[in-house]
Short mmCIF file of C-alpha atoms in Angstrom, two decimals:
data_model
loop_
_atom_site.label_atom_id
_atom_site.label_comp_id
_atom_site.label_asym_id
_atom_site.label_seq_id
_atom_site.Cartn_x
_atom_site.Cartn_y
_atom_site.Cartn_z
CA MET A 6 -27.43 13.26 5.45
CA SER A 7 -24.82 13.24 2.70
CA THR A 8 -25.60 11.32 -0.48
CA SER A 9 -22.84 8.81 -1.39
CA HIS A 10 -22.15 8.18 -4.94
CA PRO A 11 -21.72 4.59 -6.05
CA THR A 12 -17.98 3.82 -6.15
CA GLN A 13 -15.84 0.91 -7.31
CA ALA A 14 -15.97 -1.02 -4.03
CA GLN A 15 -19.69 -0.52 -3.71
CA LEU A 16 -20.31 -1.73 -7.22
CA ASN A 17 -19.10 -5.09 -6.01
CA LEU A 18 -22.55 -5.67 -4.57
CA ALA A 19 -24.13 -5.22 -7.99
CA ALA A 20 -21.41 -7.08 -9.77
CA LEU A 21 -22.30 -10.30 -7.99
CA ALA A 22 -25.77 -10.26 -9.48
CA GLY A 23 -24.48 -10.44 -13.07
CA SER A 24 -21.62 -12.93 -12.38
CA PRO A 25 -21.74 -16.39 -13.97
CA SER A 26 -23.04 -19.30 -11.89
CA PRO A 27 -20.29 -21.04 -9.93
CA ARG A 28 -21.84 -24.44 -10.20
CA THR A 29 -19.01 -25.52 -12.44
CA MET A 30 -16.34 -23.85 -10.35
CA PRO A 31 -15.89 -25.98 -7.27
CA THR A 32 -12.72 -24.20 -6.14
CA LEU A 33 -14.32 -20.71 -6.16
CA ARG A 34 -13.77 -19.06 -2.80
CA LYS A 35 -16.72 -18.35 -0.54
CA ILE A 36 -18.39 -15.07 -1.51
CA GLN A 37 -15.50 -14.98 -3.97
CA SER A 38 -12.14 -13.24 -3.66
CA HIS A 39 -12.20 -9.55 -2.78
CA GLN A 40 -9.59 -9.05 -5.47
CA VAL A 41 -11.62 -10.75 -8.15
CA LEU A 42 -14.81 -8.83 -7.21
CA SER A 43 -13.11 -5.46 -7.25
CA SER A 44 -10.99 -6.03 -10.43
CA ASN A 45 -13.71 -7.72 -12.56
CA PRO A 46 -16.91 -5.89 -12.05
CA ASN A 47 -19.88 -6.43 -14.31
CA PRO A 48 -19.28 -4.09 -17.31
CA ASN A 49 -23.08 -3.77 -17.89
CA ILE A 50 -23.64 -2.32 -14.47
CA LEU A 51 -20.65 -0.05 -14.74
CA SER A 52 -21.88 1.43 -17.96
CA ALA A 53 -25.30 1.98 -16.52
CA LEU A 54 -24.04 4.09 -13.63
CA PRO A 55 -22.44 7.53 -13.80
CA SER A 56 -18.72 7.79 -13.33
CA GLN A 57 -17.85 9.47 -10.04
CA PRO A 58 -14.69 9.89 -8.04
CA SER A 59 -14.18 7.59 -5.10
CA THR A 60 -15.51 9.83 -2.33
CA ALA A 61 -18.01 7.56 -0.62
CA ARG A 62 -17.72 6.98 3.13
CA SER A 63 -19.59 4.90 5.58
CA SER A 64 -21.16 7.78 7.37
CA ALA A 65 -24.90 7.99 7.44
CA GLY A 66 -26.97 10.85 8.72
CA PRO A 67 -29.19 10.80 11.69
CA GLU A 68 -32.32 10.88 9.61
CA GLU A 69 -31.46 7.63 7.92
CA LEU A 70 -30.50 5.95 11.16
CA ILE A 71 -33.65 7.00 12.91
CA ARG A 72 -35.92 6.14 9.94
CA GLN A 73 -34.53 2.64 9.56
CA ALA A 74 -34.66 2.00 13.27
CA GLN A 75 -38.40 2.64 13.09
CA LEU A 76 -39.03 0.14 10.30
CA ASP A 77 -40.69 -3.12 11.41
CA SER A 78 -39.86 -5.28 8.35
CA PRO A 79 -36.89 -5.72 6.17
CA VAL A 80 -36.90 -4.07 2.78
CA ARG A 81 -37.42 -6.35 -0.21
CA LEU A 82 -34.53 -8.49 -1.34
CA ARG A 83 -33.98 -10.35 -4.55
CA THR A 84 -35.59 -13.77 -4.49
CA HIS A 85 -33.37 -15.87 -6.74
CA ARG A 86 -30.59 -17.96 -5.18
CA ARG A 87 -27.12 -18.58 -6.49
CA ALA A 88 -25.13 -21.71 -6.03
CA ARG A 89 -22.44 -21.27 -3.47
CA SER A 90 -18.94 -22.78 -3.20
CA ASN A 91 -18.09 -25.12 -0.36
CA SER A 92 -14.59 -23.85 0.17
CA ASP A 93 -13.87 -21.50 3.06
CA ALA A 94 -10.82 -19.32 2.98
CA GLY A 95 -8.85 -19.38 6.09
CA SER A 96 -10.46 -22.66 7.38
CA ARG A 97 -9.28 -26.26 7.12
CA ASP A 98 -12.53 -27.74 8.24
CA ALA A 99 -14.84 -29.74 6.00
CA PRO A 100 -17.55 -27.77 4.18
CA GLY A 101 -20.59 -27.03 6.27
CA THR A 102 -18.74 -27.00 9.52
CA LEU A 103 -17.21 -24.42 11.80
CA THR A 104 -14.00 -24.83 13.74
CA ARG A 105 -14.02 -28.07 15.62
CA GLY A 106 -14.38 -27.89 19.41
CA ARG A 107 -16.44 -24.74 19.37
CA SER A 108 -20.11 -24.56 20.23
CA ALA A 109 -21.62 -22.59 17.44
CA ARG A 110 -24.53 -22.34 15.07
CA LYS A 111 -24.20 -22.76 11.40
CA THR A 112 -24.50 -19.54 9.43
CA GLY A 113 -24.94 -20.58 5.77
CA SER A 114 -21.49 -22.21 5.24
CA GLY A 115 -22.65 -25.67 4.29
CA VAL A 116 -25.03 -27.52 1.96
CA GLY A 117 -28.68 -27.32 3.11
CA VAL A 118 -27.99 -24.54 5.65
CA ARG A 119 -30.20 -21.50 5.07
CA ARG A 120 -28.48 -18.22 4.58
CA SER A 121 -29.52 -15.06 6.39
CA ILE A 122 -31.02 -12.30 4.35
CA LEU A 123 -27.98 -10.16 5.14
CA GLU A 124 -25.60 -12.77 3.73
CA SER A 125 -27.95 -13.22 0.72
CA LEU A 126 -27.79 -9.47 -0.08
CA LEU A 127 -24.05 -9.50 0.23
CA ARG A 128 -23.70 -12.53 -2.03
CA ASP A 129 -26.39 -11.84 -4.63
CA GLY A 130 -26.18 -8.05 -4.89
CA PRO A 131 -28.96 -5.54 -4.90
CA GLN A 132 -32.09 -5.69 -6.94
CA GLN A 133 -31.76 -4.49 -10.57
CA GLY A 134 -28.14 -3.37 -9.87
CA ASP A 135 -29.25 -0.36 -7.79
CA VAL A 136 -26.08 0.13 -5.71
CA ALA A 137 -27.34 2.99 -3.66
CA GLU A 138 -30.50 1.06 -2.61
CA GLY A 139 -28.45 -1.98 -2.03
CA LEU A 140 -26.15 -0.06 0.33
CA GLN A 141 -29.12 1.37 2.25
CA GLU A 142 -30.62 -2.16 2.55
CA LEU A 143 -27.27 -3.44 3.78
CA ARG A 144 -27.13 -0.81 6.52
CA TYR A 145 -30.72 -1.58 7.57
CA LEU A 146 -30.04 -5.30 7.80
CA VAL A 147 -26.93 -4.70 9.89
CA LEU A 148 -29.03 -2.66 12.22
CA SER A 149 -32.16 -5.01 12.37
CA THR A 150 -30.77 -8.55 12.01
CA ARG A 151 -27.13 -8.61 13.35
CA VAL A 152 -24.36 -10.40 11.53
CA ASP A 153 -24.41 -14.16 11.99
CA ALA A 154 -21.41 -15.31 14.01
CA ASP A 155 -20.41 -18.16 16.27
CA ASN A 156 -19.71 -17.87 19.99
CA ASP A 157 -16.21 -16.62 19.20
CA GLY A 158 -17.55 -13.81 17.04
CA MET A 159 -16.31 -15.42 13.76
CA SER A 160 -18.46 -14.93 10.72
CA THR A 161 -18.06 -16.38 7.26
CA TYR A 162 -18.88 -12.99 5.58
CA ARG A 163 -18.27 -10.19 8.09
CA ILE A 164 -14.87 -9.28 6.52
CA TYR A 165 -16.52 -8.81 3.11
CA LEU A 166 -19.25 -6.70 4.67
CA TRP A 167 -16.60 -4.41 6.23
CA LEU A 168 -14.71 -4.09 2.99
CA GLY A 169 -17.80 -3.07 1.13
CA LEU A 170 -19.24 -0.71 3.74
CA LEU A 171 -15.86 1.08 4.11
CA ASP A 172 -15.34 1.17 0.33
CA ILE A 173 -11.95 -0.36 0.40
CA SER A 174 -10.13 -1.54 -2.66
CA PRO A 175 -7.95 -4.67 -2.58
CA VAL A 176 -4.29 -4.51 -1.80
CA PRO A 177 -2.09 -6.87 -3.92
CA THR A 178 -0.30 -9.40 -1.66
CA ASP A 179 3.05 -8.50 -3.30
CA ASP A 180 2.62 -4.91 -2.15
CA TYR A 181 2.12 -6.06 1.46
CA LEU A 182 5.14 -8.47 1.26
CA ALA A 183 7.23 -5.65 -0.16
CA LEU A 184 6.57 -3.48 2.89
CA ILE A 185 7.37 -6.43 5.19
CA HIS A 186 10.64 -7.14 3.40
CA ARG A 187 11.80 -3.56 4.02
CA GLY A 188 12.50 -4.58 7.49
CA ARG A 189 12.08 -2.47 10.67
CA SER A 190 10.32 0.86 10.29
CA PRO A 191 11.35 3.94 12.27
CA ALA A 192 8.48 3.06 14.64
CA TYR A 193 9.51 -0.60 15.10
CA THR A 194 10.68 -0.11 18.71
CA LYS A 195 7.51 1.65 19.79
CA ILE A 196 5.46 -1.14 18.05
CA ARG A 197 7.41 -3.94 19.88
CA ASN A 198 6.78 -2.14 23.21
CA ASP A 199 3.05 -2.32 22.75
CA THR A 200 2.23 -5.53 20.86
CA PHE A 201 2.92 -8.00 23.62
CA ARG A 202 0.24 -6.43 25.75
CA THR A 203 -2.46 -6.16 23.08
CA LEU A 204 -5.65 -7.63 24.49
CA ALA A 205 -3.39 -9.65 26.75
CA THR A 206 -6.22 -10.92 28.86
CA ASP A 207 -8.46 -12.02 25.95
CA PRO A 208 -8.07 -15.76 25.26
CA LEU A 209 -9.98 -15.60 22.03
CA PHE A 210 -7.62 -13.04 20.55
CA LYS A 211 -4.45 -14.79 21.83
CA ARG A 212 -5.68 -18.15 20.37
CA ARG A 213 -6.33 -16.72 16.87
CA VAL A 214 -3.85 -13.87 16.44
CA THR A 215 -0.12 -14.15 17.00
CA GLU A 216 2.08 -11.22 18.16
CA ALA A 217 4.24 -11.69 15.05
CA SER A 218 1.34 -11.04 12.72
CA LEU A 219 0.44 -7.92 14.71
CA ILE A 220 3.99 -6.63 14.50
CA ARG A 221 4.16 -7.25 10.80
CA LEU A 222 0.93 -5.49 10.08
CA LEU A 223 1.73 -2.38 12.22
CA ASN A 224 5.22 -2.20 10.92
CA ALA A 225 3.88 -2.33 7.30
CA VAL A 226 1.31 0.38 8.06
CA ALA A 227 4.08 2.51 9.60
CA TRP A 228 6.15 2.17 6.39
CA ARG A 229 3.13 3.19 4.23
CA ILE A 230 2.41 6.24 6.41
CA HIS A 231 6.18 7.03 6.44
CA ASP A 232 6.18 7.06 2.65
CA ALA A 233 3.05 9.21 2.50
CA LYS A 234 4.67 11.74 4.89
CA ALA A 235 7.80 11.80 2.74
CA LYS A 236 5.74 12.69 -0.30
CA SER A 237 4.02 15.52 1.54
CA ARG A 238 7.32 17.32 2.48
CA PRO A 239 8.05 20.41 0.59
CA LYS A 240 10.84 19.89 -1.94
CA SER A 241 13.73 22.40 -2.26
CA ARG A 242 13.34 24.70 -5.29
CA PRO A 243 16.09 24.20 -7.88
CA SER A 244 18.24 27.23 -8.56
CA SER A 245 18.19 28.77 -12.07
CA SER A 246 21.97 29.22 -12.33
CA ARG A 247 25.27 28.45 -10.78
CA ARG A 248 25.44 31.88 -9.44
CA ARG A 249 22.11 31.42 -7.63
CA GLU A 250 23.52 28.18 -6.09
CA MET A 251 26.47 30.05 -4.75
CA GLU A 252 24.21 32.75 -3.25
CA LEU A 253 22.13 30.15 -1.51
CA LEU A 254 25.24 28.56 -0.03
CA ILE A 255 26.50 31.86 1.24
CA ASN A 256 23.32 33.46 2.47
CA THR A 257 21.29 30.48 3.85
CA PRO A 258 21.56 30.26 7.61
CA PRO A 259 23.06 27.03 8.93
CA SER A 260 19.88 26.13 10.79
CA ILE A 261 17.87 25.82 7.64
CA THR A 262 18.35 22.67 5.57
CA GLU A 263 17.77 22.17 1.95
CA GLU A 264 14.44 20.36 2.63
CA GLU A 265 13.22 23.21 4.91
CA GLU A 266 13.66 26.37 2.96
CA PRO A 267 11.74 29.39 4.15
CA GLN A 268 8.59 30.11 2.28
CA SER A 269 8.25 33.10 0.12
CA PRO A 270 5.38 35.64 0.83
CA GLU A 271 3.54 34.23 -2.14
CA ASP A 272 3.80 30.69 -0.80
CA SER A 273 2.75 31.64 2.65
CA ALA A 274 -0.25 33.34 1.32
CA LYS A 275 -1.56 30.21 -0.39
CA PRO A 276 -4.23 28.46 1.65
CA THR A 277 -3.33 25.01 2.98
CA PRO A 278 -5.76 22.36 1.53
CA SER A 279 -7.76 20.50 4.25
CA PRO A 280 -6.57 16.89 4.38
CA ARG A 281 -9.12 14.48 3.18
CA GLY A 282 -9.28 10.97 1.71
CA ASN A 283 -5.93 9.49 0.65
CA ASN A 284 -4.24 12.89 1.26
CA ALA A 285 -5.12 13.00 4.97
CA ILE A 286 -1.64 11.87 5.99
CA GLY A 287 0.63 14.84 6.21
CA ARG A 288 3.91 15.96 7.79
CA ASP A 289 2.29 16.20 11.23
CA SER A 290 0.94 12.69 11.15
CA ALA A 291 2.64 10.07 13.36
CA ILE A 292 3.61 6.77 11.74
CA TYR A 293 2.56 5.06 14.98
CA VAL A 294 0.89 6.18 18.19
CA GLN A 295 0.20 4.19 21.31
CA GLY A 296 -3.18 2.52 21.01
CA MET A 297 -2.98 1.75 17.32
CA ASN A 298 -2.13 -1.83 18.32
CA VAL A 299 -5.54 -2.26 20.09
CA LEU A 300 -7.36 -0.53 17.19
CA CYS A 301 -5.70 -2.96 14.75
CA ALA A 302 -6.50 -6.09 16.80
CA PRO A 303 -10.22 -6.68 15.67
CA PHE A 304 -9.22 -6.25 12.11
CA LEU A 305 -6.67 -9.05 12.38
CA TYR A 306 -9.04 -11.21 14.38
CA ALA A 307 -11.88 -10.93 11.89
CA ALA A 308 -9.95 -11.06 8.66
CA ARG A 309 -9.04 -14.18 6.69
CA SER A 310 -5.54 -12.94 5.93
CA GLU A 311 -3.00 -10.32 7.05
CA VAL A 312 -3.40 -8.51 3.58
CA GLU A 313 -7.20 -8.06 4.17
CA ALA A 314 -6.51 -6.80 7.65
CA PHE A 315 -3.83 -4.46 6.34
CA ALA A 316 -6.11 -3.02 3.71
CA LEU A 317 -8.85 -2.44 6.29
CA PHE A 318 -6.71 -0.96 9.04
CA HIS A 319 -4.60 1.31 6.85
CA SER A 320 -7.63 2.67 4.93
CA PHE A 321 -9.57 3.05 8.17
CA ILE A 322 -6.98 5.22 10.02
CA THR A 323 -6.00 7.22 7.04
CA ARG A 324 -9.52 7.89 5.66
CA GLU A 325 -12.00 7.59 8.46
CA CYS A 326 -9.99 8.95 11.48
CA PRO A 327 -6.73 10.43 10.30
CA GLY A 328 -7.14 13.04 13.03
CA TYR A 329 -6.50 10.29 15.63
CA ILE A 330 -2.84 9.98 14.47
CA ARG A 331 -2.27 13.64 13.45
CA GLY A 332 -1.24 16.69 15.40
CA ALA A 333 -0.77 15.03 18.86
CA MET A 334 -4.06 13.11 18.40
CA ASP A 335 -6.06 16.20 18.05
CA GLY A 336 -8.98 14.23 16.67
CA VAL A 337 -9.11 12.06 19.74
CA HIS A 338 -9.13 15.11 22.01
CA ARG A 339 -11.97 16.69 19.97
CA GLY A 340 -13.83 13.43 20.37
CA LEU A 341 -13.41 13.50 24.17
CA ARG A 342 -14.79 17.04 24.32
CA LEU A 343 -17.74 15.86 22.25
CA VAL A 344 -18.41 13.09 24.74
CA ASP A 345 -18.81 15.71 27.45
CA ARG A 346 -21.00 17.91 25.36
CA CYS A 347 -23.24 15.09 24.16
CA LEU A 348 -23.62 13.63 27.63
CA GLU A 349 -24.57 17.09 28.93
CA ILE A 350 -27.40 17.25 26.35
CA VAL A 351 -28.66 13.71 26.73
CA GLU A 352 -28.15 13.18 30.49
CA PRO A 353 -27.62 16.67 32.11
CA LYS A 354 -27.81 15.31 35.70
CA LEU A 355 -25.25 12.66 35.13
CA ALA A 356 -22.96 15.12 33.34
CA ALA A 357 -23.26 17.69 36.07
CA TYR A 358 -22.45 15.10 38.73
CA LEU A 359 -19.29 13.97 36.87
CA PHE A 360 -18.23 17.54 36.15
CA SER A 361 -18.63 18.39 39.87
CA LYS A 362 -16.21 15.64 40.65
CA GLY A 363 -13.76 16.94 38.09
CA MET A 364 -14.45 13.89 35.85
CA GLN A 365 -14.26 15.06 32.25
CA ALA A 366 -14.04 12.51 29.49
CA GLU A 367 -10.31 13.20 29.03
CA LEU A 368 -9.77 11.31 32.32
CA TYR A 369 -11.66 8.11 31.55
CA ALA A 370 -12.76 7.85 27.86
CA PHE A 371 -9.44 8.33 26.04
CA PRO A 372 -8.93 4.60 25.28
CA SER A 373 -12.54 4.07 24.19
CA VAL A 374 -12.44 6.99 21.77
CA LEU A 375 -9.05 6.06 20.26
CA THR A 376 -9.83 2.34 19.80
CA MET A 377 -13.49 2.58 18.85
CA CYS A 378 -14.36 0.72 22.06
CA ALA A 379 -12.06 -2.15 21.21
CA CYS A 380 -10.38 -1.78 24.53
CA THR A 381 -13.55 -3.03 26.30
CA PRO A 382 -14.28 -6.76 26.23
CA PRO A 383 -15.61 -9.12 25.03
CA LEU A 384 -14.22 -9.15 21.57
CA PRO A 385 -17.22 -10.77 19.88
CA GLU A 386 -19.35 -7.85 21.09
CA VAL A 387 -16.72 -5.38 19.74
CA LEU A 388 -17.10 -6.99 16.29
CA HIS A 389 -20.88 -6.58 16.41
CA LEU A 390 -20.53 -2.91 17.58
CA TRP A 391 -18.11 -2.26 14.66
CA ASP A 392 -20.62 -3.79 12.17
CA PHE A 393 -22.92 -0.91 13.26
CA LEU A 394 -20.16 1.73 13.28
CA PHE A 395 -18.98 0.84 9.76
CA ALA A 396 -22.56 0.82 8.47
CA TYR A 397 -23.59 4.22 9.84
CA GLY A 398 -20.26 5.97 10.48
CA PRO A 399 -17.34 5.60 13.02
CA HIS A 400 -18.28 9.00 14.38
CA LEU A 401 -21.16 7.24 16.25
CA ASN A 402 -18.53 5.74 18.58
CA ILE A 403 -18.74 8.97 20.55
CA LEU A 404 -22.44 8.29 21.21
CA CYS A 405 -21.80 4.63 21.95
CA ILE A 406 -19.56 5.82 24.70
CA VAL A 407 -22.28 8.09 26.05
CA ALA A 408 -24.64 5.15 25.91
CA GLN A 409 -22.24 3.12 28.08
CA LEU A 410 -22.17 5.96 30.58
CA ILE A 411 -25.96 6.06 30.58
CA ARG A 412 -26.14 2.34 31.28
CA MET A 413 -23.85 2.99 34.28
CA ARG A 414 -25.87 5.97 35.44
CA ASP A 415 -27.27 4.69 38.75
CA THR A 416 -24.04 3.19 39.78
CA ILE A 417 -22.12 6.42 39.10
CA LEU A 418 -24.65 8.63 40.78
CA GLU A 419 -24.56 6.49 43.89
CA SER A 420 -20.76 6.47 44.09
CA PRO A 421 -18.91 9.27 45.95
CA SER A 422 -15.85 8.41 43.83
CA PRO A 423 -16.95 7.76 40.25
CA ASN A 424 -13.35 7.71 39.13
CA LYS A 425 -12.96 4.18 40.53
CA ILE A 426 -16.04 3.04 38.50
CA LEU A 427 -14.84 4.63 35.33
CA ARG A 428 -11.40 3.05 35.39
CA SER A 429 -12.86 0.17 33.47
CA PHE A 430 -16.17 0.11 31.66
CA PRO A 431 -18.48 -2.96 32.11
CA PRO A 432 -18.42 -5.63 29.47
CA LEU A 433 -19.88 -4.52 26.14
CA ASP A 434 -23.39 -5.48 25.21
CA ALA A 435 -23.50 -4.36 21.53
CA LYS A 436 -27.22 -4.87 21.09
CA GLU A 437 -28.13 -2.76 24.10
CA ILE A 438 -25.55 -0.06 23.26
CA ILE A 439 -26.68 0.16 19.61
CA ALA A 440 -30.30 0.51 20.60
CA LEU A 441 -29.55 3.27 23.13
CA THR A 442 -27.31 5.07 20.64
CA VAL A 443 -30.18 5.16 18.08
CA LEU A 444 -32.30 6.89 20.69
CA ILE A 445 -29.54 9.27 21.60
CA VAL A 446 -29.15 10.40 17.96
CA ARG A 447 -32.58 11.95 18.07
CA LYS A 448 -31.50 14.34 20.89
CA ILE A 449 -28.26 15.57 19.19
CA PRO A 450 -28.75 18.94 17.40
CA GLU A 451 -27.74 19.05 13.76
CA PRO A 452 -24.74 21.35 14.28
CA LEU A 453 -23.33 19.07 16.99
CA TYR A 454 -23.93 16.07 14.90
CA ALA A 455 -21.98 17.68 12.01
CA GLU A 456 -19.07 18.14 14.44
CA LEU A 457 -19.33 14.44 15.39
CA ILE A 458 -18.93 13.46 11.67
CA GLU A 459 -15.91 15.76 11.22
CA HIS A 460 -14.12 15.42 14.50
CA ALA A 461 -11.78 12.58 13.42
CA LYS A 462 -10.95 14.02 9.91
#
């Protein structure tokens, strides 16, 4: 398991503990603004922690996942309570109520309503400002208690949980608006061909998210990736003299443009750095691929604003799974091969039967790998599954797909044509899938688990 250094976004958990009481601030947003939390951390906590580059990720090793799954009681949390604001960003209902007309249980959004320990940790921060311990506690609580949400999957604090777990810094609203005002991106036509059918049969999604907002967000992300690709292109080397310019004009073949000059032997001998982090988008990355619309949908559904959804979605695809949009989706195809390999280890009989029918994961699991299972309804269960994936690493989506196959095991083995069964997976049951995934992790050898972590990079 890799050890993550506390970073700016993770320090937000600790910053909450030292913030002034909001009793005299009735207009303070619930759980406060992500922008405020990230731009105004507690200076005392910052000075107490070592300065480290922003390299943290949400991935957790198998040891931590197995160890926490075996615990039978939550780790200790801070006991003092802070006053909370009554406002709720993104909702027009009175304080203490959820959206009218929906049958739901209250989850700490009103006066006198008890907060869950997960929400308390997210609001109050870790004990004694220990960010590393607070992050571990947060992961455990996601695994053991489940995020409170109503019947539609809406939670008052899930979006802040995702932002913290994925270590995502805020995006100024003006930056997002600037991308929108640039108009149609080069991928606009492809985006419009996909957005109208995004979760088309899901009434919850259609009621909350408009096609226009999906188009705007995907178009803005396409512009951002387009700009990153432009920066990664090799620039032409300026000539040292007028004579050199004339030689280039005369000797350069017509098929070679100024921006695509041949490399010198010295340049070709230089190793190409492996793309990571914010530099993961390169010349071979697509600014939009089919399926990104479905992967984007849960972010828009759960977020309080398009700007939050933009920050989450853009950071997620460029930092957590850039391989899914690079090199003809090579990361997705590696993930599909890993589905077959993991299934062969965990359920050899089921794998052998599928292989005998010519049913490799390439034929049935492509949408599930690319969209982190967002293609399989119901949407509230997708959100709960994503809580788990963001806490312990999106690479576990591969094992979640294996878990779904195991739950279909008897039906598949009894069918002479399993391809008909695998055309659409049964409705998600996040709780059962997560529990089975935790068991599967124990059977995966360390080298293969390392490949799982790296396959989407």
